């Protein structure tokens, strides 16, 4: 289910990004200092065909015959952006970050408290020991000989979550405690 | 894949090192996938036996932190392909299936490219925004960073084009005033606060959700592509956490980049998509082809250089690179680059922030400073590798490594405190590189471009002459020198932290700073001494002669080459960044010089050094084995060791077999005809034996502890009241590779490299003598190079 969600997220992202951009266009003309006129930047919301010095530089600081010389020095660039893409991206990112933060707070603070209240202190210790200290070089023999029959779980999500947490604990041991990988 | 499905499909490598291997029966899939190489002929013809010998589920998969058997995987793939081709003509459905099988490779690669491009766009946009969050917010639209916020402001003057009304710095928001010492201190404080909180969040997320998401990822991907298995390293959670925390780590101002982690992200995408297609999910060798293509896509979106990405994948990351992979890697890189371009994260239709276009020529005498920059790059690379490895080793072995969160916070705090006062370190490193690469034109108002104009007032403007430096340039040079020293020191401590960290951008920044300083120095030299022979020949006063921006680029390439020892791929990446063949010669001169200088101090690049630090079983294809040892000096058992643990082909009982497995920790056992003759039959893996025994005990009745185990085709003659014997022929590899004990080690190492073996049996006069594993070879090579052979940890 998780991978399907991620897949749909990718497709959504793809559709959003490849959709036509909103009307965020501008023509930016940069005119360097000329005689006693200082350098100026002119921005205007014009389309590509109107993106030249004559349309964008208003008011024109020089007059008459100097306009051409002034405009020759100016460099006009047409730029386009998509503010919708940026907005959607930031919102998606912040929401995922927020969800992860909430889940992290739940996992580290709330869940042990809830478990302790519901099941008592002894169960908590036992489940910690159960995870055990498994070497990454665990023999398949040891794994099999523990004779776990396939658990009849009513809640498959609980089972998957347990497996994932064991996996993360293994990874944490390898990386942080034993410094075996990714030193 | 879904966790529920993982339990149902036994061919999916299961996640985690502690779970049971599901042992349901799978529907019969025709000829036996678990058959070894060489047994294929027999199994496809004898269908009667296929009914009796169902493939044992779980056989043919690998343990975590073990090496795959390339030969077996390739044979499995050829078998599958033969089966599909033979059934192709039966019906239209089979024909469609064969077409789907042929095209699934392209589909995986396309999906990987799409996902990589999309994720890279997300990372770029989010990182830009969060970076600017340290300075202020945009009041009209909170999701815009500084540049986007001021995008629509009209008629800003030249000098104040970065200020606009909607963008408020924190001092303005909190204190109400924008200038003055109070607001400077408030800005400083908010900068440190945001940097620390981002770094803390990043390391907490990594520690709680996906510890494999830290570091650069390229050393581990190199090892994975050479045949190693690290379960979970390319999984969904690692992907998600790496994406999210990469943005946080970059935004916190730490001296790291995002190119290496982008390669990891792309490989995760490739791995996840390959699980949708059974052709790739069941075969570890084919999956690595997809991963090669994915890493090319990763570099392509990092630099906007598709060809450079393919060459990087070929040169740095991949181990086996067949020609088919070349075409697919290129396709993935192009798709990823196209997706990123259409997202347009930087608003200028470029893929990388520091894309520059130069058209100014360079002169032959400039080769001298370019080669000097190459020497600097090589020296810095050698110094950085030594220092970083020493620091990482200390972190690995002492108590200092027990506090990763504290370490990250400390490094982030030092970085933020020292970086804020210097404007060149306060800004985003990519922006710094862009500023250094960009040449000074009439449009630039940065401090670096404040040259004194030599003309009088009537011609106040000049187009890029050789100008004397104004006071702005001198102060900029001082600040750049300080920034250089700061970055050199901080990157040593930052690379290897427990957050996603890349190395490309910091080394390019160091090189760009050094290059720009050298460029400005040469420019001033050319101005003040324009009557020297060198300059008089080529430069004219008032004409464009030296472009310091080009020196920055060459310096960046030299430093990056010095630390990673990339050659072709680096030149191609930089030339794709600059868009022209004009500068190929200076680039190549600098890169080659830096590689030679760096190699004089040590042959390894940073990634190979980290592989050796972690003890991964990576047999480097670039090193040459030049010693004259023989196979019998490397093989096990040595004279002082207990004899080789072997299995006889029909003598053992289940109890004895389990005893052998329990008492030893070897990964595989040779099977011989009998203890007297010692003639070799085949090789059986420990994991396969244990799975087969468990499976037999559950599924077949009558298997007891004193049942006979036989590896032959027909059961041995047994007394009438003995329990049912157990046939284990299907897990036996009937064609193990053997060498004689007098084979030179050069040939043995060559065989291991070219075929991707895990172990090789040693015979003497036709009788089994010993075994050489990949770990033995790596230890032997380490011993020959006077390194610690016990540092090789995995096999």
Coordinates of N, CA and C in Angstrom, one line a residue, chain A residues 1-4 6-7 10-11 13-14 17-19 21 24-26 28 30-35 38-45 58-59 73 75 77-94 96-97 99-101 103-105 107-108 134-151 156 159-161 163-164 166-183, chain B residues 1-4 6-7 15-21 23-24 63-66 111 115 118-119 121-122 125-126 129-130 143-144 148-158 161 201 204-212 214-215 220 230-233 236-237 239-241 243-244 247-248 269 273 276 338 342-344 347 392 395-396 401-402 404 442-443 460-461 463 496 498 610 613-614 616 658 661-662 686-687 690-691 694 698 793-794:
Chain A
X1 N 0.8 -1.2 0.0 CA 0.0 0.0 0.0 C 0.9 1.2 0.0
X2 N 1.9 1.2 0.8 CA 2.8 2.3 0.9 C 3.4 2.6 -0.5
X3 N 3.9 1.5 -1.2 CA 4.5 1.8 -2.5 C 3.5 2.3 -3.5
X4 N 2.2 1.8 -3.4 CA 1.2 2.4 -4.3 C 1.0 3.8 -4.1
X6 N 3.2 6.0 -2.9 CA 4.3 6.7 -3.4 C 4.2 6.8 -4.9
X7 N 3.8 5.7 -5.5 CA 3.7 5.7 -7.0 C 2.7 6.8 -7.5
X10 N 4.1 10.1 -7.2 CA 5.0 10.4 -8.3 C 4.2 10.9 -9.6
X11 N 3.2 10.1 -9.8 CA 2.4 10.4 -11.0 C 1.8 11.8 -10.9
X13 N 2.9 14.3 -9.1 CA 3.9 15.3 -9.3 C 4.2 15.5 -10.7
X14 N 4.3 14.3 -11.4 CA 4.6 14.4 -12.8 C 3.6 15.2 -13.6
X17 N 3.8 18.9 -12.7 CA 4.9 19.6 -13.3 C 4.9 19.8 -14.8
X18 N 4.3 18.8 -15.4 CA 4.3 18.9 -16.9 C 3.1 19.7 -17.4
X19 N 2.2 20.1 -16.5 CA 1.0 20.9 -16.9 C 1.5 22.2 -17.3
X21 N 2.3 26.0 -17.6 CA 2.6 27.0 -16.5 C 1.6 28.1 -16.4
X24 N 3.2 33.5 -15.4 CA 4.3 34.2 -14.7 C 5.4 34.5 -15.6
X25 N 5.2 35.6 -16.4 CA 6.3 35.9 -17.4 C 6.7 37.3 -17.1
X26 N 7.9 37.6 -17.5 CA 8.4 38.9 -17.4 C 9.5 39.1 -18.5
X28 N 13.0 41.2 -18.7 CA 13.9 42.0 -17.8 C 14.9 42.6 -18.7
X30 N 18.2 45.0 -18.7 CA 19.3 45.6 -17.9 C 20.1 46.6 -18.7
X31 N 20.0 47.8 -18.3 CA 20.7 48.8 -19.0 C 21.9 49.4 -18.2
X32 N 23.1 49.3 -18.7 CA 24.3 49.7 -17.9 C 24.3 51.3 -17.9
X33 N 25.2 51.8 -17.1 CA 25.3 53.3 -17.0 C 25.7 53.9 -18.4
X34 N 25.1 55.0 -18.7 CA 25.3 55.6 -20.0 C 25.4 57.1 -19.8
X35 N 26.6 57.6 -20.1 CA 26.9 59.0 -19.8 C 26.6 59.3 -18.4
X38 N 22.6 56.6 -14.5 CA 23.0 55.4 -13.8 C 22.4 54.1 -14.4
X39 N 22.9 53.0 -14.0 CA 22.4 51.7 -14.5 C 21.0 51.4 -13.9
X40 N 20.2 50.9 -14.7 CA 18.8 50.6 -14.3 C 18.4 49.3 -14.7
X41 N 17.4 48.7 -14.0 CA 16.8 47.4 -14.4 C 15.3 47.7 -14.6
X42 N 14.8 47.2 -15.7 CA 13.4 47.4 -16.0 C 12.7 46.1 -16.1
X43 N 11.6 45.9 -15.4 CA 10.8 44.6 -15.4 C 9.4 45.0 -15.9
X44 N 9.0 44.2 -16.9 CA 7.6 44.4 -17.3 C 7.0 43.1 -17.7
X45 N 5.7 43.0 -17.5 CA 5.0 41.7 -17.7 C 4.5 41.7 -19.2
X58 N 10.5 52.1 -19.8 CA 9.6 53.2 -19.7 C 9.7 53.8 -18.3
X59 N 9.9 55.1 -18.1 CA 10.1 56.1 -19.1 C 11.5 56.1 -19.7
X73 N 22.9 49.2 -25.9 CA 23.6 48.7 -24.7 C 22.8 47.9 -23.8
X75 N 20.3 45.0 -22.4 CA 20.2 43.6 -22.7 C 18.8 43.1 -22.2
X77 N 16.0 40.2 -21.6 CA 15.9 38.7 -21.5 C 14.4 38.4 -21.1
X78 N 13.9 37.3 -21.7 CA 12.5 36.9 -21.4 C 12.6 35.8 -20.4
X79 N 11.9 35.9 -19.3 CA 12.0 34.9 -18.3 C 10.6 34.4 -18.0
X80 N 10.5 33.2 -17.6 CA 9.2 32.6 -17.3 C 9.4 31.7 -16.1
X81 N 8.4 31.7 -15.2 CA 8.5 30.8 -14.1 C 7.1 30.3 -13.8
X82 N 7.0 29.3 -12.9 CA 5.7 28.8 -12.6 C 5.5 28.9 -11.1
X83 N 4.8 29.9 -10.6 CA 4.7 30.0 -9.2 C 3.8 28.9 -8.6
X84 N 2.9 28.4 -9.4 CA 2.1 27.3 -8.9 C 2.9 26.1 -8.6
X85 N 3.9 25.8 -9.5 CA 4.8 24.6 -9.2 C 5.5 24.8 -7.9
X86 N 6.0 26.0 -7.7 CA 6.7 26.3 -6.4 C 5.8 26.2 -5.2
X87 N 4.6 26.7 -5.4 CA 3.7 26.6 -4.2 C 3.4 25.2 -3.9
X88 N 3.0 24.4 -4.9 CA 2.6 23.0 -4.7 C 3.8 22.2 -4.1
X89 N 5.0 22.5 -4.6 CA 6.1 21.7 -4.2 C 6.4 22.0 -2.7
X90 N 6.4 23.3 -2.3 CA 6.7 23.7 -0.9 C 5.6 23.1 0.0
X91 N 4.3 23.1 -0.5 CA 3.3 22.6 0.4 C 3.4 21.1 0.6
X92 N 3.7 20.4 -0.5 CA 3.9 19.0 -0.4 C 5.0 18.7 0.5
X93 N 6.1 19.4 0.3 CA 7.3 19.1 1.2 C 7.0 19.3 2.6
X94 N 6.4 20.5 2.9 CA 6.1 20.8 4.3 C 5.1 19.8 4.9
X96 N 4.7 16.6 4.1 CA 5.4 15.4 4.4 C 6.3 15.5 5.6
X97 N 7.0 16.6 5.7 CA 7.9 16.9 6.8 C 7.1 16.9 8.1
X99 N 4.1 15.5 8.7 CA 3.7 14.1 9.0 C 4.8 13.3 9.7
X100 N 6.0 13.4 9.1 CA 7.1 12.6 9.6 C 7.4 13.1 11.0
X101 N 7.4 14.4 11.3 CA 7.7 14.9 12.6 C 6.6 14.4 13.6
X103 N 4.8 11.6 13.4 CA 5.1 10.2 13.5 C 6.3 10.0 14.4
X104 N 7.3 10.8 14.2 CA 8.5 10.6 15.1 C 8.2 10.9 16.5
X105 N 7.4 12.0 16.8 CA 7.1 12.3 18.2 C 6.2 11.1 18.7
X107 N 6.3 7.9 17.8 CA 7.1 6.7 18.0 C 8.0 6.9 19.2
X108 N 8.6 8.0 19.4 CA 9.6 8.1 20.5 C 9.0 8.4 21.8
X134 N 20.9 -9.3 16.9 CA 21.2 -10.1 15.8 C 22.3 -9.6 15.0
X135 N 23.3 -10.4 14.7 CA 24.4 -10.0 13.8 C 23.9 -9.9 12.4
X136 N 24.5 -9.0 11.7 CA 24.0 -9.0 10.3 C 24.4 -10.2 9.5
X137 N 25.3 -11.0 10.1 CA 25.7 -12.2 9.4 C 24.8 -13.4 9.9
X138 N 23.6 -13.1 10.3 CA 22.8 -14.2 10.9 C 22.7 -15.4 10.0
X139 N 22.9 -16.5 10.5 CA 22.7 -17.7 9.7 C 21.3 -18.0 9.5
X140 N 21.0 -18.4 8.3 CA 19.6 -18.8 8.0 C 19.2 -19.9 8.9
X141 N 20.1 -20.7 9.2 CA 19.8 -21.8 10.1 C 19.2 -21.3 11.4
X142 N 19.9 -20.4 12.0 CA 19.4 -19.8 13.3 C 18.0 -19.2 13.1
X143 N 17.9 -18.6 12.0 CA 16.6 -17.9 11.7 C 15.5 -18.9 11.6
X144 N 15.8 -20.0 10.9 CA 14.7 -21.0 10.7 C 14.4 -21.8 11.9
X145 N 15.5 -22.0 12.7 CA 15.3 -23.0 13.8 C 14.6 -22.3 14.9
X146 N 14.3 -21.0 14.8 CA 13.5 -20.4 15.8 C 12.0 -20.8 15.7
X147 N 11.7 -21.5 14.7 CA 10.4 -22.1 14.4 C 9.2 -21.2 14.7
X148 N 9.2 -20.1 14.0 CA 8.0 -19.2 14.0 C 7.0 -19.8 13.1
X149 N 5.9 -20.2 13.6 CA 4.8 -20.5 12.6 C 4.3 -19.2 12.1
X150 N 3.7 -19.3 11.0 CA 3.2 -18.1 10.4 C 2.1 -17.5 11.3
X151 N 2.4 -16.2 11.7 CA 1.5 -15.7 12.7 C 0.1 -15.4 12.1
X156 N -2.8 -6.8 9.9 CA -1.6 -7.0 9.1 C -0.7 -5.7 9.2
X159 N 1.6 -6.1 12.1 CA 2.7 -7.0 11.7 C 3.7 -6.3 10.9
X160 N 3.2 -5.6 9.9 CA 4.2 -4.9 9.0 C 5.0 -3.9 9.7
X161 N 4.3 -3.2 10.6 CA 5.0 -2.1 11.4 C 6.0 -2.7 12.3
X163 N 7.7 -5.5 11.8 CA 8.8 -5.9 10.9 C 9.7 -4.7 10.5
X164 N 9.0 -3.6 10.2 CA 9.7 -2.4 9.8 C 10.5 -1.9 10.9
X166 N 11.8 -3.5 13.4 CA 12.9 -4.4 13.7 C 14.0 -4.1 12.7
X167 N 13.6 -3.9 11.4 CA 14.5 -3.6 10.4 C 15.3 -2.3 10.7
X168 N 14.6 -1.3 11.1 CA 15.2 0.0 11.4 C 16.2 -0.2 12.6
X169 N 15.7 -1.0 13.5 CA 16.6 -1.2 14.7 C 17.9 -1.8 14.3
X170 N 17.8 -2.8 13.4 CA 19.0 -3.5 12.8 C 19.9 -2.5 12.2
X171 N 19.3 -1.7 11.3 CA 20.1 -0.7 10.6 C 20.7 0.3 11.6
X172 N 20.0 0.7 12.6 CA 20.5 1.6 13.6 C 21.7 1.0 14.3
X173 N 21.6 -0.3 14.6 CA 22.7 -1.0 15.2 C 23.9 -1.0 14.3
X174 N 23.7 -1.3 13.1 CA 24.8 -1.4 12.2 C 25.5 -0.1 12.0
X175 N 24.7 1.0 11.9 CA 25.3 2.3 11.5 C 25.8 3.0 12.7
X176 N 25.0 3.1 13.8 CA 25.3 3.9 14.9 C 26.1 3.2 16.0
X177 N 25.8 2.0 16.2 CA 26.4 1.4 17.4 C 27.7 0.6 17.0
X178 N 27.6 -0.2 16.0 CA 28.7 -1.0 15.7 C 29.6 -0.3 14.6
X179 N 29.1 0.7 14.0 CA 29.8 1.4 12.9 C 30.3 0.5 11.9
X180 N 29.5 -0.5 11.5 CA 29.9 -1.5 10.5 C 29.8 -1.0 9.1
X181 N 28.7 -0.2 8.8 CA 28.6 0.4 7.5 C 28.5 1.9 7.7
X182 N 28.8 2.6 6.7 CA 28.5 4.1 6.6 C 29.2 4.8 7.8
X183 N 30.5 4.6 8.0 CA 31.1 5.2 9.1 C 31.1 6.7 9.0
Chain B
X1 N 8.0 -3.0 -2.3 CA 6.7 -3.7 -2.5 C 5.9 -3.8 -1.3
X2 N 4.7 -4.2 -1.4 CA 3.8 -4.2 -0.2 C 4.3 -5.3 0.8
X3 N 4.1 -5.0 2.0 CA 4.6 -5.9 3.0 C 3.8 -7.2 3.0
X4 N 2.6 -7.1 2.6 CA 1.8 -8.4 2.6 C 2.2 -9.2 1.5
X6 N 5.1 -9.4 0.2 CA 6.5 -9.9 0.5 C 6.4 -11.2 1.1
X7 N 5.4 -11.4 2.0 CA 5.2 -12.7 2.6 C 4.8 -13.8 1.6
X15 N 13.0 -8.3 3.8 CA 13.7 -7.2 4.4 C 14.0 -7.5 5.9
X16 N 15.1 -7.0 6.3 CA 15.5 -7.2 7.7 C 16.2 -8.5 8.0
X17 N 17.0 -8.5 9.0 CA 17.8 -9.7 9.2 C 17.2 -10.6 10.2
X18 N 16.0 -10.4 10.6 CA 15.5 -11.2 11.7 C 14.2 -12.0 11.4
X19 N 13.8 -11.9 10.1 CA 12.4 -12.5 9.9 C 12.6 -13.9 9.4
X20 N 11.5 -14.7 9.5 CA 11.5 -16.0 9.0 C 11.4 -16.0 7.5
X21 N 11.9 -17.0 6.9 CA 11.8 -17.1 5.4 C 10.5 -17.8 5.1
X23 N 7.7 -20.0 3.8 CA 7.9 -21.3 3.2 C 6.7 -21.9 2.5
X24 N 5.8 -21.0 2.0 CA 4.7 -21.6 1.3 C 5.1 -22.1 0.0
X63 N 21.7 -13.8 1.5 CA 21.7 -13.2 2.9 C 22.1 -11.7 2.8
X64 N 21.8 -11.0 3.8 CA 22.2 -9.6 3.9 C 23.7 -9.6 4.1
X65 N 24.3 -8.6 3.5 CA 25.8 -8.4 3.6 C 26.6 -9.5 3.1
X66 N 26.1 -10.1 2.0 CA 26.8 -11.1 1.3 C 26.9 -10.7 -0.2
X111 N 10.6 5.0 -16.2 CA 10.0 5.4 -14.9 C 11.1 5.9 -13.9
X115 N 11.0 9.6 -12.2 CA 11.0 9.8 -10.8 C 12.2 10.6 -10.3
X118 N 11.7 14.3 -11.2 CA 10.7 14.9 -10.3 C 11.3 15.2 -8.9
X119 N 11.9 14.2 -8.4 CA 12.5 14.3 -7.0 C 13.6 15.4 -7.0
X121 N 13.7 18.0 -8.9 CA 13.1 19.3 -8.9 C 12.5 19.7 -7.5
X122 N 11.9 18.7 -6.9 CA 11.4 18.9 -5.5 C 12.5 19.4 -4.6
X125 N 13.8 23.0 -5.5 CA 12.9 24.1 -5.1 C 12.9 24.2 -3.6
X126 N 12.7 23.1 -2.9 CA 12.6 23.1 -1.4 C 13.9 23.6 -0.8
X129 N 14.2 27.4 -1.1 CA 13.3 28.1 -0.2 C 13.8 28.0 1.2
X130 N 14.2 26.8 1.7 CA 14.6 26.7 3.1 C 15.9 27.5 3.3
X143 N 5.8 31.0 0.2 CA 6.5 29.9 -0.4 C 7.6 30.4 -1.4
X144 N 7.8 31.7 -1.5 CA 8.8 32.2 -2.4 C 10.1 32.4 -1.7
X148 N 12.6 34.8 -5.9 CA 11.3 34.7 -6.5 C 10.4 35.8 -6.0
X149 N 10.6 36.2 -4.7 CA 9.8 37.2 -4.1 C 9.9 38.5 -4.8
X150 N 11.2 38.8 -5.2 CA 11.4 40.1 -5.8 C 11.3 40.1 -7.3
X151 N 10.7 39.0 -7.8 CA 10.7 38.8 -9.2 C 9.9 39.9 -10.0
X152 N 8.8 40.2 -9.4 CA 7.9 41.1 -10.1 C 8.0 42.6 -9.7
X153 N 9.0 42.9 -8.9 CA 9.1 44.3 -8.6 C 9.6 45.1 -9.7
X154 N 9.0 46.3 -9.9 CA 9.3 47.0 -11.1 C 10.3 48.1 -10.8
X155 N 11.1 48.3 -11.8 CA 12.1 49.5 -11.8 C 12.9 49.6 -10.5
X156 N 13.5 48.5 -10.1 CA 14.5 48.7 -9.0 C 15.7 49.3 -9.6
X157 N 16.4 50.1 -8.9 CA 17.6 50.6 -9.4 C 18.7 49.6 -9.4
X158 N 19.7 49.9 -10.1 CA 20.8 49.0 -10.3 C 21.5 48.5 -9.0
X161 N 19.0 46.2 -6.5 CA 18.0 45.3 -7.1 C 17.7 44.1 -6.3
X201 N 16.8 18.6 13.2 CA 15.7 17.8 12.5 C 16.2 16.7 11.6
X204 N 17.7 13.8 13.5 CA 16.7 13.1 14.2 C 15.9 12.2 13.3
X205 N 15.5 12.8 12.2 CA 14.8 12.0 11.2 C 15.6 10.8 10.7
X206 N 16.9 11.0 10.4 CA 17.7 9.9 10.0 C 17.8 8.8 11.0
X207 N 18.0 9.3 12.3 CA 18.2 8.3 13.3 C 16.9 7.5 13.6
X208 N 15.8 8.1 13.5 CA 14.6 7.4 13.9 C 14.0 6.5 12.8
X209 N 14.1 7.1 11.5 CA 13.4 6.4 10.5 C 14.3 5.6 9.5
X210 N 15.4 6.1 9.2 CA 16.2 5.4 8.1 C 17.7 5.6 8.3
X211 N 18.4 4.9 9.2 CA 19.8 5.2 9.4 C 20.6 5.0 8.2
X212 N 20.2 4.3 7.2 CA 21.0 4.1 6.0 C 21.0 5.4 5.1
X214 N 22.1 8.2 5.8 CA 23.2 9.2 6.0 C 24.3 9.0 5.1
X215 N 25.2 10.0 5.0 CA 26.4 9.9 4.2 C 26.1 10.2 2.8
X220 N 28.8 3.1 -1.0 CA 27.9 1.9 -0.8 C 27.3 1.5 -2.1
X230 N 23.1 -5.1 0.4 CA 22.8 -4.4 1.7 C 21.3 -4.2 1.7
X231 N 20.6 -5.0 2.5 CA 19.1 -4.9 2.4 C 18.6 -3.6 3.0
X232 N 17.7 -3.0 2.4 CA 17.1 -1.8 2.9 C 17.9 -0.5 2.5
X233 N 19.0 -0.7 1.9 CA 19.8 0.5 1.5 C 19.1 1.3 0.4
X236 N 12.2 2.1 0.3 CA 11.3 3.3 0.2 C 11.6 4.3 1.3
X237 N 11.7 3.7 2.5 CA 11.9 4.7 3.6 C 13.2 5.4 3.5
X239 N 14.6 6.2 0.7 CA 14.4 7.2 -0.3 C 13.7 8.4 0.3
X240 N 12.6 8.2 1.0 CA 11.9 9.3 1.5 C 12.7 10.1 2.5
X241 N 13.4 9.4 3.4 CA 14.1 10.2 4.4 C 15.3 10.9 3.8
X243 N 15.5 12.1 0.8 CA 15.0 13.3 0.1 C 14.7 14.4 1.1
X244 N 14.0 14.1 2.1 CA 13.6 15.1 3.1 C 14.8 15.7 3.8
X247 N 17.3 18.1 1.9 CA 16.9 19.5 1.8 C 17.3 20.2 3.2
X248 N 17.0 19.5 4.3 CA 17.3 20.1 5.6 C 18.8 20.3 5.8
X269 N 15.1 5.0 -6.5 CA 13.9 4.9 -7.5 C 14.1 3.7 -8.4
X273 N 11.3 0.7 -8.7 CA 10.6 0.4 -9.9 C 11.0 -1.0 -10.4
X276 N 8.6 -3.8 -9.8 CA 7.3 -4.0 -10.5 C 7.4 -5.1 -11.6
X338 N 15.2 16.0 -19.0 CA 14.0 16.6 -19.6 C 12.9 16.9 -18.6
X342 N 11.6 20.7 -17.5 CA 10.2 21.2 -17.6 C 9.7 21.7 -16.2
X343 N 10.3 21.2 -15.2 CA 9.9 21.8 -13.9 C 10.5 23.2 -13.7
X344 N 11.7 23.4 -14.3 CA 12.3 24.7 -14.3 C 12.5 25.3 -12.9
X347 N 14.1 28.9 -12.8 CA 13.4 30.0 -13.5 C 14.1 30.5 -14.7
X392 N 37.3 10.1 10.1 CA 36.2 9.1 10.1 C 36.6 7.8 10.9
X395 N 36.1 8.6 14.4 CA 34.7 8.6 14.7 C 34.2 7.1 14.8
X396 N 34.8 6.2 14.0 CA 34.3 4.8 14.0 C 34.8 4.1 15.2
X401 N 32.3 8.6 18.5 CA 31.3 8.3 17.5 C 29.9 7.9 18.2
X402 N 29.9 7.9 19.5 CA 28.6 7.5 20.1 C 27.6 8.6 20.2
X404 N 26.2 10.9 17.7 CA 26.0 11.5 16.4 C 25.2 12.7 16.4
X442 N 29.0 44.6 -17.3 CA 28.4 45.9 -16.8 C 27.2 45.6 -15.9
X443 N 26.8 44.4 -15.8 CA 25.6 44.1 -15.1 C 25.9 43.7 -13.6
X460 N 32.5 56.8 -19.0 CA 32.5 56.1 -17.7 C 32.4 54.6 -17.8
X461 N 31.9 54.1 -18.9 CA 31.7 52.7 -19.0 C 32.8 52.1 -19.9
X463 N 33.9 48.1 -21.6 CA 33.5 46.7 -21.8 C 34.7 45.8 -21.4
X496 N 30.7 12.8 6.0 CA 30.7 11.6 6.8 C 29.8 11.8 8.0
X498 N 26.3 12.1 10.1 CA 25.1 11.3 10.0 C 23.9 12.0 9.4
X610 N 36.9 5.3 1.3 CA 35.8 5.0 2.2 C 35.4 3.6 2.2
X613 N 37.8 1.8 4.2 CA 37.6 2.1 5.6 C 36.5 1.2 6.2
X614 N 35.5 1.0 5.4 CA 34.3 0.2 5.9 C 34.6 -1.2 5.7
X616 N 34.3 -3.0 3.0 CA 33.4 -3.7 2.0 C 34.2 -4.6 1.1
X658 N 23.5 -31.1 9.9 CA 23.2 -30.0 10.8 C 24.4 -29.7 11.7
X661 N 27.0 -27.7 9.9 CA 26.5 -26.3 9.7 C 26.6 -25.5 11.0
X662 N 26.2 -26.2 12.1 CA 26.2 -25.4 13.3 C 27.7 -25.1 13.8
X686 N 25.5 -22.8 2.3 CA 25.0 -23.0 3.6 C 23.5 -22.6 3.7
X687 N 23.2 -21.5 3.1 CA 21.8 -21.0 3.2 C 20.9 -21.9 2.5
X690 N 20.3 -25.1 4.6 CA 19.4 -24.9 5.7 C 18.0 -24.8 5.3
X691 N 17.8 -24.0 4.2 CA 16.4 -23.8 3.7 C 15.8 -25.1 3.3
X694 N 14.9 -27.4 6.3 CA 13.7 -27.0 6.9 C 12.5 -27.3 6.1
X698 N 9.2 -29.9 6.9 CA 7.8 -29.5 7.0 C 7.0 -30.2 6.0
X793 N 36.0 -7.0 6.3 CA 35.0 -7.6 7.2 C 34.0 -8.4 6.6
X794 N 33.6 -8.1 5.4 CA 32.5 -8.8 4.8 C 33.0 -9.8 3.8

